[in-house]
Tab-separated table of C-alpha atoms and ligand atoms in Angstrom:
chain	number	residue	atom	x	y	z
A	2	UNK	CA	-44.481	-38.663	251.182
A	3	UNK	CA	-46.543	-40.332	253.485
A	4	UNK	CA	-46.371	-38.508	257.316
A	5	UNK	CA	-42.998	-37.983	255.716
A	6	UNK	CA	-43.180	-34.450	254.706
A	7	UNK	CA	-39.906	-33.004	253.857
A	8	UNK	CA	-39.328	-29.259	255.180
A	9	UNK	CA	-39.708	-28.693	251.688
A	10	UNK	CA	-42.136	-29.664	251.367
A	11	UNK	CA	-44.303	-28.748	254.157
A	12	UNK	CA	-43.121	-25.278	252.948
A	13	UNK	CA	-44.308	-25.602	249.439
A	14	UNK	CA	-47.866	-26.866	250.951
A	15	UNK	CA	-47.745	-23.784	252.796
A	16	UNK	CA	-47.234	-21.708	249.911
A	17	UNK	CA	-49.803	-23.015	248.106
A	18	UNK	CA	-52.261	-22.874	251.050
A	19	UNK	CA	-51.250	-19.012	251.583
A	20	UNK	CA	-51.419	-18.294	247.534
A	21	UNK	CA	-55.016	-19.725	247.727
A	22	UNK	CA	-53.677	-22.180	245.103
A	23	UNK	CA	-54.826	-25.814	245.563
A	24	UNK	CA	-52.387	-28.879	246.312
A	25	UNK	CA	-54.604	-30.888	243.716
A	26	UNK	CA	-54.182	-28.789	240.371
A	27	UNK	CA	-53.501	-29.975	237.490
A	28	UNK	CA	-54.188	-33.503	237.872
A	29	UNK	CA	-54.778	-34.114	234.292
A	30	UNK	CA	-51.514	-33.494	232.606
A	31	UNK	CA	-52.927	-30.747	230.490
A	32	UNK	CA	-55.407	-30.486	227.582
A	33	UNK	CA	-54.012	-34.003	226.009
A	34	UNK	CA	-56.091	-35.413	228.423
A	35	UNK	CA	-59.663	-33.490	228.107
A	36	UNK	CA	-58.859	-34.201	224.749
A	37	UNK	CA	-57.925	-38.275	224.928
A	38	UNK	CA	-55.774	-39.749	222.522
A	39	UNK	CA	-56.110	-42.690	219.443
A	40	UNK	CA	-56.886	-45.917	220.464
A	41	UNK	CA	-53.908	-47.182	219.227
A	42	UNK	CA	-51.669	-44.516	220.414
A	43	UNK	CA	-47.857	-45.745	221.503
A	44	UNK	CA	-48.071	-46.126	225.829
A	45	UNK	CA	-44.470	-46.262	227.182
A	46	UNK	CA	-44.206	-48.084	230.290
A	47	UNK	CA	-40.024	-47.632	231.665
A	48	UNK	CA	-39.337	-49.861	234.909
A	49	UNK	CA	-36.424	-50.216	237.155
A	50	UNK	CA	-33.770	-52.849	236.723
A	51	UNK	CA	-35.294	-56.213	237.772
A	52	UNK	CA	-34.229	-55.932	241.528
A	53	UNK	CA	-37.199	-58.459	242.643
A	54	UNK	CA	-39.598	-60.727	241.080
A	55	UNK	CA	-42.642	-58.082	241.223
A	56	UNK	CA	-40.829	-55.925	238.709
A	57	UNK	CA	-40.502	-58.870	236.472
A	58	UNK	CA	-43.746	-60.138	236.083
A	59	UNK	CA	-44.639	-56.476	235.502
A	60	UNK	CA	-43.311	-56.008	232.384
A	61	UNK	CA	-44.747	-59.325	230.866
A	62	UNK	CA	-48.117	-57.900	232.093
A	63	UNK	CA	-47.672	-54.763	230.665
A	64	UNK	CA	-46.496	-55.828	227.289
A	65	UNK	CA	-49.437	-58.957	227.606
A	66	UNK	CA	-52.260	-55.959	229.119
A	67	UNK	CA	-51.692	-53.006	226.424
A	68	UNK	CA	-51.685	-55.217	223.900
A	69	UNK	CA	-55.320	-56.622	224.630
A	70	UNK	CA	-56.435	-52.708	225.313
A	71	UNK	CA	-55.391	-52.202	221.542
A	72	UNK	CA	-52.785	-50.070	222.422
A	73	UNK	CA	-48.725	-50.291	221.661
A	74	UNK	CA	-46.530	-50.885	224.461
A	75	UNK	CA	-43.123	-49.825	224.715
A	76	UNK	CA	-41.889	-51.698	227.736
A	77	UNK	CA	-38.685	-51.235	229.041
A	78	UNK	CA	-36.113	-51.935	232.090
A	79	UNK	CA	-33.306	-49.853	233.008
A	80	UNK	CA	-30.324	-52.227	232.996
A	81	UNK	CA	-28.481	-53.538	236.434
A	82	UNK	CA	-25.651	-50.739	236.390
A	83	UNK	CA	-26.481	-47.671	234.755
A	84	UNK	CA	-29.342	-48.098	236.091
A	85	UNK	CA	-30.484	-44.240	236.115
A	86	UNK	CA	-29.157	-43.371	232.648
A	87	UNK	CA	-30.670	-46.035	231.490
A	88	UNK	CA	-34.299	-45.372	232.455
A	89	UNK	CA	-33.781	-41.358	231.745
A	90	UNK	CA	-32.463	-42.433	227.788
A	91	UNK	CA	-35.140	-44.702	227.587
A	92	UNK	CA	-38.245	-42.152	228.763
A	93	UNK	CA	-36.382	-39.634	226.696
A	94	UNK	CA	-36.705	-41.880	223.764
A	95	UNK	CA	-40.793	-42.721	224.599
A	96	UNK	CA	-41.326	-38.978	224.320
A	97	UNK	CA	-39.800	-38.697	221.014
A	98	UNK	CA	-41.584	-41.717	219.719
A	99	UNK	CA	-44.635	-39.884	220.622
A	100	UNK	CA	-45.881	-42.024	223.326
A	101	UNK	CA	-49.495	-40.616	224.990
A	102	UNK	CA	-48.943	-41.486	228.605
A	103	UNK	CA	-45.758	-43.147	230.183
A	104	UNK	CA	-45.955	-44.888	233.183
A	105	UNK	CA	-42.895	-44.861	235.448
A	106	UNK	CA	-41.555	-47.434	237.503
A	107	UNK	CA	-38.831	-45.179	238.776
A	108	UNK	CA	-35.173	-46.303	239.552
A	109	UNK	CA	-34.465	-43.441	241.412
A	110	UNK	CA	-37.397	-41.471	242.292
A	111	UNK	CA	-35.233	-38.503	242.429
A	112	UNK	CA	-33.829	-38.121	239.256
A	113	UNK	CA	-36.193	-37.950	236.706
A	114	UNK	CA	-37.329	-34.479	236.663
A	115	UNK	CA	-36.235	-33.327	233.273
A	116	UNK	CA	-37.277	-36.196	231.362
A	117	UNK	CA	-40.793	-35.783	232.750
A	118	UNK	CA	-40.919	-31.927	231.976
A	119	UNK	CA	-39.967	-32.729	228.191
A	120	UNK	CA	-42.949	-35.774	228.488
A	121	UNK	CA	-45.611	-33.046	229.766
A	122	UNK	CA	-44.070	-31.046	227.191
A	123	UNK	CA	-44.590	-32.771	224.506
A	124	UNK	CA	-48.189	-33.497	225.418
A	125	UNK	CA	-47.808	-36.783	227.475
A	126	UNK	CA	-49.459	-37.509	230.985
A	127	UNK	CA	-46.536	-39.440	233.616
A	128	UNK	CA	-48.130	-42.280	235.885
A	129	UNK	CA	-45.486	-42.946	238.492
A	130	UNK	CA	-46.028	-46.871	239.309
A	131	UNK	CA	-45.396	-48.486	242.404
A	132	UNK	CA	-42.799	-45.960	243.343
A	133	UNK	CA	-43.292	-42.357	243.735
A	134	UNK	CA	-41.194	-39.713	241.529
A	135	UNK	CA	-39.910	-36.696	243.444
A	136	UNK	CA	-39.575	-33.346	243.393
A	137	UNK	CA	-41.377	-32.377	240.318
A	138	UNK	CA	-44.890	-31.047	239.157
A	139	UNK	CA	-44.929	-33.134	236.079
A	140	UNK	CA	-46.155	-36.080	237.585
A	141	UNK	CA	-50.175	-36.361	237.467
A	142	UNK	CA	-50.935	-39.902	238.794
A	143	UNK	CA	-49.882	-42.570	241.316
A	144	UNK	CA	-50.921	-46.228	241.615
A	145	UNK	CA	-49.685	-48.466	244.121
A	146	UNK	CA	-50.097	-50.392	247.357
A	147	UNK	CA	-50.303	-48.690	250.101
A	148	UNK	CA	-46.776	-48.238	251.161
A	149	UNK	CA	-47.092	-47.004	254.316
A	150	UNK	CA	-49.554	-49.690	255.326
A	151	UNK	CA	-46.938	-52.381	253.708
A	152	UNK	CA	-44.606	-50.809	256.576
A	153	UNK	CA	-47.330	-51.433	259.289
A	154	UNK	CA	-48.115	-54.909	258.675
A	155	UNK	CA	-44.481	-55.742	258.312
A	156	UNK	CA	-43.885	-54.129	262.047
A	157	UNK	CA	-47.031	-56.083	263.145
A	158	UNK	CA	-46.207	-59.285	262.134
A	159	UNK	CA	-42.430	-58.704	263.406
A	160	UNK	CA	-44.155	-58.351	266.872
A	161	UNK	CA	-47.129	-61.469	266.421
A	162	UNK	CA	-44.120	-63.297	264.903
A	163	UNK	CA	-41.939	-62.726	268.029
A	164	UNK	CA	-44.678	-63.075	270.513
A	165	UNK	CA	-45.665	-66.235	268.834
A	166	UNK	CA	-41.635	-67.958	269.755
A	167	UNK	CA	-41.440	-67.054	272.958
A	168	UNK	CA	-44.136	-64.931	274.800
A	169	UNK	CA	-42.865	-62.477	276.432
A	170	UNK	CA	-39.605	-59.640	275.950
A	171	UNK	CA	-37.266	-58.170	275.923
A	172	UNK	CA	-36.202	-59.515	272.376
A	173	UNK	CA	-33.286	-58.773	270.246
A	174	UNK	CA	-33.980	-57.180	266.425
A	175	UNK	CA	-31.978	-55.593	263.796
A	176	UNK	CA	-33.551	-53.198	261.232
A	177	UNK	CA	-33.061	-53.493	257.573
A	178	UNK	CA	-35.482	-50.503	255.174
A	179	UNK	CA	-34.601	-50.243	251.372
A	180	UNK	CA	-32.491	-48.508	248.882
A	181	UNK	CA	-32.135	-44.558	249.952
A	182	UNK	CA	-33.009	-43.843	245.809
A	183	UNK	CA	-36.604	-45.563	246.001
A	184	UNK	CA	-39.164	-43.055	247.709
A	185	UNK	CA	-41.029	-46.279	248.816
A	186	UNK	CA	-38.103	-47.217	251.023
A	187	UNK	CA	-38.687	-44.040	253.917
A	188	UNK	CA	-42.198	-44.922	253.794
A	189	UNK	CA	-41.755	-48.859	254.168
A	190	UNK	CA	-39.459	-48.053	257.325
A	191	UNK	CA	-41.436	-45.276	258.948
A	192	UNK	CA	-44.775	-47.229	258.536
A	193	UNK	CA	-42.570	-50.039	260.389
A	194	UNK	CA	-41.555	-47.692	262.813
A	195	UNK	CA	-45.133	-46.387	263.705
A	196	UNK	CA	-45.324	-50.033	265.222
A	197	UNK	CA	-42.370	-50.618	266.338
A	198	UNK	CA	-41.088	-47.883	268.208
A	199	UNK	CA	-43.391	-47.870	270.721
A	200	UNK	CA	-42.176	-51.119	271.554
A	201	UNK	CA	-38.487	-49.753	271.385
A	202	UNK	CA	-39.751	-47.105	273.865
A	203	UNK	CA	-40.900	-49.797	276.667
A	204	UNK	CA	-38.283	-51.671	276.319
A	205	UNK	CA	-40.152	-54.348	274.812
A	206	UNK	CA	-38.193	-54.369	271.726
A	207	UNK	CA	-33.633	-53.623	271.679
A	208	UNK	CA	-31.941	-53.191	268.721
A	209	UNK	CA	-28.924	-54.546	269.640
A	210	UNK	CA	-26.753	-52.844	267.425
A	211	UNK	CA	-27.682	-49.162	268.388
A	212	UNK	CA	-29.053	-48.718	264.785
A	213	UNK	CA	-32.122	-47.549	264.203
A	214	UNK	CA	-31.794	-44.407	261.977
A	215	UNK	CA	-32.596	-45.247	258.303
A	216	UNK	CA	-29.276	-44.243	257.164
A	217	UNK	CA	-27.716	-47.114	259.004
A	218	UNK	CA	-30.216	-49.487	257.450
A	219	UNK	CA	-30.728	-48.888	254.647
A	220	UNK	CA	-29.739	-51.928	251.248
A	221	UNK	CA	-28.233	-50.050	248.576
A	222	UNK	CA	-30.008	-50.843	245.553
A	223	UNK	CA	-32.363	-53.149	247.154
A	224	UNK	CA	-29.874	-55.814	246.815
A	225	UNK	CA	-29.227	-59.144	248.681
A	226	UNK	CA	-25.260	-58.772	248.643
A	227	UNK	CA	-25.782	-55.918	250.356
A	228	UNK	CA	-27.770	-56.993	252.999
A	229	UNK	CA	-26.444	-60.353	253.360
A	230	UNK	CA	-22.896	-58.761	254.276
A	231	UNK	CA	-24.630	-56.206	256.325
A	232	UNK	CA	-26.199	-59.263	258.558
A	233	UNK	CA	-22.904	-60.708	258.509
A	234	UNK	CA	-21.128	-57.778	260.530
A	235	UNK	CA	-23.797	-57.207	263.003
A	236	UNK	CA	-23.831	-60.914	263.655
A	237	UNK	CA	-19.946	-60.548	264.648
A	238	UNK	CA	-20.137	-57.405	265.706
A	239	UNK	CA	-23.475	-57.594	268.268
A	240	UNK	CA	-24.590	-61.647	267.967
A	241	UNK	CA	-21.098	-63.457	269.660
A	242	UNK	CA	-22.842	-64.340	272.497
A	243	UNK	CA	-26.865	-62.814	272.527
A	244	UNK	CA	-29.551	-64.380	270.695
A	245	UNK	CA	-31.260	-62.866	267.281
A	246	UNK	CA	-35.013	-62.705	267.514
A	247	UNK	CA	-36.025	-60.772	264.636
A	248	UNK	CA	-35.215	-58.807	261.984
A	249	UNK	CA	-37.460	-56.416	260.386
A	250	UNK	CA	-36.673	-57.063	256.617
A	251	UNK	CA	-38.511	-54.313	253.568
A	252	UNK	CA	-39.026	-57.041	251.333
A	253	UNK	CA	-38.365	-61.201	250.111
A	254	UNK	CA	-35.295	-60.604	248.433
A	255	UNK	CA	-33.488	-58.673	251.630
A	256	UNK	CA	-35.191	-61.241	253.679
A	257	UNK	CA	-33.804	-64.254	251.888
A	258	UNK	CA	-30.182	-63.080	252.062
A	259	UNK	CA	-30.543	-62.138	256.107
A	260	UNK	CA	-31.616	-66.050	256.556
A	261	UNK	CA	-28.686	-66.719	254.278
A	262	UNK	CA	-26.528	-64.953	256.303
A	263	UNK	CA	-27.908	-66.378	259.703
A	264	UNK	CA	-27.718	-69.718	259.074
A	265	UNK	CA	-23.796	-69.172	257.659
A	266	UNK	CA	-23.218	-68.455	261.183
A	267	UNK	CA	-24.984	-71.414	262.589
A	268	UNK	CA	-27.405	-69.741	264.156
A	269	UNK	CA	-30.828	-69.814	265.206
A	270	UNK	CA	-33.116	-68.521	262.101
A	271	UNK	CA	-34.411	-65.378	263.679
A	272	UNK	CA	-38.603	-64.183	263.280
A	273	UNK	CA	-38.000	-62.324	259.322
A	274	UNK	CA	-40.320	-60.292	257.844
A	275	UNK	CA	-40.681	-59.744	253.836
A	276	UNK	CA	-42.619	-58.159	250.906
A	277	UNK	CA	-43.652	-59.338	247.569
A	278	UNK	CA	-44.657	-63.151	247.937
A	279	UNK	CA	-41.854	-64.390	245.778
A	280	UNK	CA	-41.950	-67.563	245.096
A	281	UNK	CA	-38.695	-68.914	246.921
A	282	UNK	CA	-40.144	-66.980	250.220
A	283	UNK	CA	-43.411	-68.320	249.907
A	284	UNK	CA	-41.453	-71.911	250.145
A	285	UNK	CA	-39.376	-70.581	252.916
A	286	UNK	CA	-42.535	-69.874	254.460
A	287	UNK	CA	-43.926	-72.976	254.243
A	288	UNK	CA	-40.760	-74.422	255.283
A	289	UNK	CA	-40.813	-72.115	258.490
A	290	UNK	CA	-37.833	-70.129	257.312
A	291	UNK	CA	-39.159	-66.850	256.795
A	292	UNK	CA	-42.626	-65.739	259.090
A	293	UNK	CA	-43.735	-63.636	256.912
A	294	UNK	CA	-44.276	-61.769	253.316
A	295	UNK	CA	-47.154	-59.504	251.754
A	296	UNK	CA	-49.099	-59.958	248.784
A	297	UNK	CA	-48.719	-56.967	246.291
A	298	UNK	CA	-50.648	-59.292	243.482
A	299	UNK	CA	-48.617	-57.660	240.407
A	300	UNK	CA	-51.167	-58.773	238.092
A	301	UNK	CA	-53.986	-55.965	240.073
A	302	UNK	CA	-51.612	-53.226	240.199
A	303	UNK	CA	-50.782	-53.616	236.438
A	304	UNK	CA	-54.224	-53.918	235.921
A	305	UNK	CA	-55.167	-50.485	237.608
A	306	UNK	CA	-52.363	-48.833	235.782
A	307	UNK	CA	-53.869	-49.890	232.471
A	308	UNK	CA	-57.314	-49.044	233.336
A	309	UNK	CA	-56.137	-45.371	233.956
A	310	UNK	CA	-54.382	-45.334	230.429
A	311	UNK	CA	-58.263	-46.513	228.860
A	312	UNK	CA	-59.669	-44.065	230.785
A	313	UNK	CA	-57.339	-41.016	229.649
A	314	UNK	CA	-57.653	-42.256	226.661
A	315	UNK	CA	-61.184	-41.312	226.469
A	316	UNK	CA	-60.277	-37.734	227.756
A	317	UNK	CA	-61.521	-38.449	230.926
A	318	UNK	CA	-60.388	-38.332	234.605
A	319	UNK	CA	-58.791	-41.492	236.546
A	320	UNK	CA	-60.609	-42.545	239.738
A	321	UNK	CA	-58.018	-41.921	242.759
A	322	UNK	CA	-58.670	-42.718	246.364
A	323	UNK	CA	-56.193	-40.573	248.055
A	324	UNK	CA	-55.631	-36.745	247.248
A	325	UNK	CA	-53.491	-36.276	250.802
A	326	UNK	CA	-50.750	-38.828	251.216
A	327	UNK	CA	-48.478	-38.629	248.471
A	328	UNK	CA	-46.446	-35.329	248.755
A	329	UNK	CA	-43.731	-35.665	246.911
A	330	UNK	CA	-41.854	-32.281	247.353
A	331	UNK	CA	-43.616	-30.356	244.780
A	332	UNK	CA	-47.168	-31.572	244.945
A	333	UNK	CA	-49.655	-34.052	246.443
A	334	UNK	CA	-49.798	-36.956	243.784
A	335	UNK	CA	-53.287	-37.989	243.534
A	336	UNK	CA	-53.468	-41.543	243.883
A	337	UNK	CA	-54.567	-45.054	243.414
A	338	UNK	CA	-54.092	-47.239	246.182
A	339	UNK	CA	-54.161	-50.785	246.668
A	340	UNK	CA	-54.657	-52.553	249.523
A	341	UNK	CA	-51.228	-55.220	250.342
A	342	UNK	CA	-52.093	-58.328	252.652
A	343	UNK	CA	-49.799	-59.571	255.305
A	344	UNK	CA	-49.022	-63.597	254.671
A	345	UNK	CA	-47.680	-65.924	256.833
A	346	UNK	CA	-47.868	-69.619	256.920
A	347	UNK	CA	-51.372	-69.412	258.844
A	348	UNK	CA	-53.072	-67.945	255.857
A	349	UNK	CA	-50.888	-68.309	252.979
A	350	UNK	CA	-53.266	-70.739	251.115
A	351	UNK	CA	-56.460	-68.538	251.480
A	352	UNK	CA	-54.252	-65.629	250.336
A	353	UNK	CA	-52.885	-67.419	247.297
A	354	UNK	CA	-55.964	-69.535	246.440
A	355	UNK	CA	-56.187	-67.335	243.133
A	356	UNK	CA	-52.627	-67.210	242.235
A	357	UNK	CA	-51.756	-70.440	239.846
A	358	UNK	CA	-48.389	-69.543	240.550
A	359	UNK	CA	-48.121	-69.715	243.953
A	360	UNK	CA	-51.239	-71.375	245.545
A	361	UNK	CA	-49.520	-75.024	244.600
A	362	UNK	CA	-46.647	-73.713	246.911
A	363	UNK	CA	-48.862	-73.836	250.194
A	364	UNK	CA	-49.952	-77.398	249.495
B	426	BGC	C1	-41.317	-52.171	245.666
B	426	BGC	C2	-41.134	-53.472	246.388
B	426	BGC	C3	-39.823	-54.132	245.961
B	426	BGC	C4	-38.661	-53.161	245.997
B	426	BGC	C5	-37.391	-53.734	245.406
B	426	BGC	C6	-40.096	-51.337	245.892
B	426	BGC	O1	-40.236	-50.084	245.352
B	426	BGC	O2	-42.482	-51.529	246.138
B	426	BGC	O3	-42.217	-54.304	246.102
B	426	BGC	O4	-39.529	-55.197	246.795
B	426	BGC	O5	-38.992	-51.993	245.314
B	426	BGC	O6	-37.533	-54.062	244.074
C-alpha cells in the first residue's frame, strides 16, 4: 500500500527486482483479455455491506451503468453480519455463472484470495474498486480516489479548521482511522499522519488521550456505534475538565456519531473532519456542525470502473495512472486514480454545483 509497504512486501519487491522479473506483469488477467469477451457477456460487480452512503449509490450505478454498456450486471452486497462469507459465496457464484470481469468492492481486503484465484482461473479479470484486495497476484486492476491524498486533505483541513477557531496552539485532538479489514483504512490514517505529525512533534498538536497508534483508533467495521462509544470514553476518560478541539474523523458516518457523542456530553462541538459528502454531513456542514467532508463523486468512480470493463471487452488494455503506489503484498496493482476534493462550508456550493443531490443542500 501506499508508503505503507509491509516487510512483506518490500521483500517480495525485492525478489522480483533481484529475479529481473517486473512488479508490473501480468496486468491483463491473461489471454481472456487480448482476446475480449461478447458484448453482452455477464459482469459481476460484489460490494461490501452498505456501511456508508457511497457504497449505496454504487450499486444503483452499477446495475443503471452496465445495463446502458449492453452488458449484464450481477450486482451484489455482502450482508451486515456475515459480511465476509457473504461476499466470498457471492464472487464464488459470479465465477460459476461465467461472469467476464468482476469488480470487487472488498469487505475485507484480506480475505479474498481463493475466490479470486478460481475467477483468474476460470478466465475472468478482478477489478478491485475503491478498496484494495491483499495479498494475492490475481488482482489486475485498481480504480479509486486517491486514498492517501483523501488522508492528506483530511489532516489539512483538521489544522485550517483548528487554526480558523482560535489561532494559535496548543490544541487538544483525538484520532479516529477506519476498520483494520479495509486496506483503505492504513492509508486514510497514514496520509493523515504525514500532516499531522509534524504538528504532534512541535507540540502544536496533543492527543490527549496518549493514542495515536492505529490500533487504538481504529472503528471496527466502519461503524458509528463503534465510534460513538469510543468518543464517549475518551470524553470521560481525558475531556472532565480540558477542552476538545478536533478530532480527525476517516469519513461522514464516523464523523456524525463523534458529534453525536459530543454534544451527549454537553460539550463544545469540536473542529471534525469527514469523507464521502453524505448528505446528512453536507447539512451538518452547512449547519456548522461538521468542518469538513470530501467529495468522492460515486457516480465518476463507477463510471471509470465501467469504462475499463468496455475497454477489456475489446481485448484491449485499461488506461492506469499509477504503476507504483498500490503494493498490495504480492504485487503493485496498476491503477486508476481519482482525484477526491476537500469540502467545507467555504466551497461546498462550487463543489456540489453538479450534484442534483446535494447542490440544493448548500442553498
Ligand atoms: C471508502 C470510504 C468509506 C468507507 C466506509 C472506504 O473503503 O473508501 O469512502 O467511507 O469505506 O464505508
Amino acid at each position: 500500500m501506499r508508503k505503507l509497504l509491509t516487510t512483506t512486501a518490500i521483500a517480495a519487491v525485492a525478489l522480483m527486482a533481484l529475479s529481473g522479473c517486473s512488479t508490473r506483469t501480468d496486468t491483463t488477467g491473461g489471454s481472456s483479455a487480448a482476446a475480449g469477451f461478447p458484448a453482452d457477456s455477464l459482469i459481476g460487480v460484489a460490494l461490501p455491506s452498505k456501511t456508508s452512503e457511497n457504497w449505496v449509490l454504487a450499486g444503483g450505478l452499477f446495475e443503471d451503468g452496465l445495463k446502458a454498456a449492453g452488458f449484464k450486471g450481477d450486482v451484489q452486497y455482502a450482508g451486515a453480519s456475515t459480511t465476509v462469507k457473504d461476499q466470498q459465496d457471492q464472487i464464488s457464484a459470479m465465477v460459476t455463472k461465467g461472469a467476464k470481469v468482476i469488480i470487487i468492492g472488498a469487505a475485507d481486503g484480506g480475505q479474498l484470495g481463493t475466490q479470486v484465484k478460481a475467477a483468474h482461473d476460470a478466465g475472468a479479470i478482478v477489478i478491485a474498486y475503491d478498496r484494495l484486495i491483499l495479498n494475492t497476484t490475481d488482482v489486475d486492476y485498481y480504480v479509486a480516489y486517491d486514498n492517501f491524498k483523501v488522508g492528506e486533505l483530511q489532516g489539512q483541513a483538521l489544522l485550517d479548521g483548528l487554526k480558523a477557531k482560535k489561532p494559535a496552539g496548543p490544541y487538544n485532538i483525538e484520532l479516529f482511522s477506519g476498520s483494520s479489514d479495509d486496506a483503505n483504512s492504513a492509508v486514510f490514517f497514514n496520509g493523515a499522519m504525514s500532516v499531522l505529525q509534524p504538528k504532534i512533534d512541535d507540540g502544536t498538536l496533543v492527543v490527549a488521550s496518549g493514542q495515536t497508534d492505529i490500533k487504538q483508533t481504529a472503528t471496527a467495521g466502519w461503524k458509528a456505534e463503534n465510534a460513538q462509544s469510543r468518543m464517549d470514553s475518551l470524553l470521560t476518560s481525558t475531556y472532565g475538565g480540558k477542552t476538545l478541539d478536533g478530532v480527525l474523523s476517516p469519513n461522514d458516518t464516523l464523523a456524525r456519531a463523534i458529534i453525536t457523542s459530543v454534544k451527549a456530553a454537553g460539550k463544545e462541538i469540536p473542529v471534525v473532519t469527514g469523507q464521502d459528502s453524505e448528505a446528512e454531513s453536507v447539512k451538518s456542514i452547512m449547519a456548522g456542525e461538521q468542518y469538513s467532508t470530501i467529495n468522492k463523486d460515486t457516480r465518476v468512480l463507477v463510471a471509470q470502473a465501467i469504462d475499463m470493463v468496455k475497454v477489456l471487452q475489446k481485448g484491449e488494455t485499461p488506461e492506469v495512472n499509477d504503476t507504483k503506489s498500490y503494493d498490495n503484498g504480492k504485487k503493485v496493482v496498476p491503477a486508476f486514480l481519482l482525484p477526491p476534493v476537500i469540502v467545507t462550508k467555504a466551497n461546498a456550493a462550487e463543489a456540489y454545483a453538479n450534484d442534483p443531490k446535494l447542490s440544493p443542500l448548500t442553498k
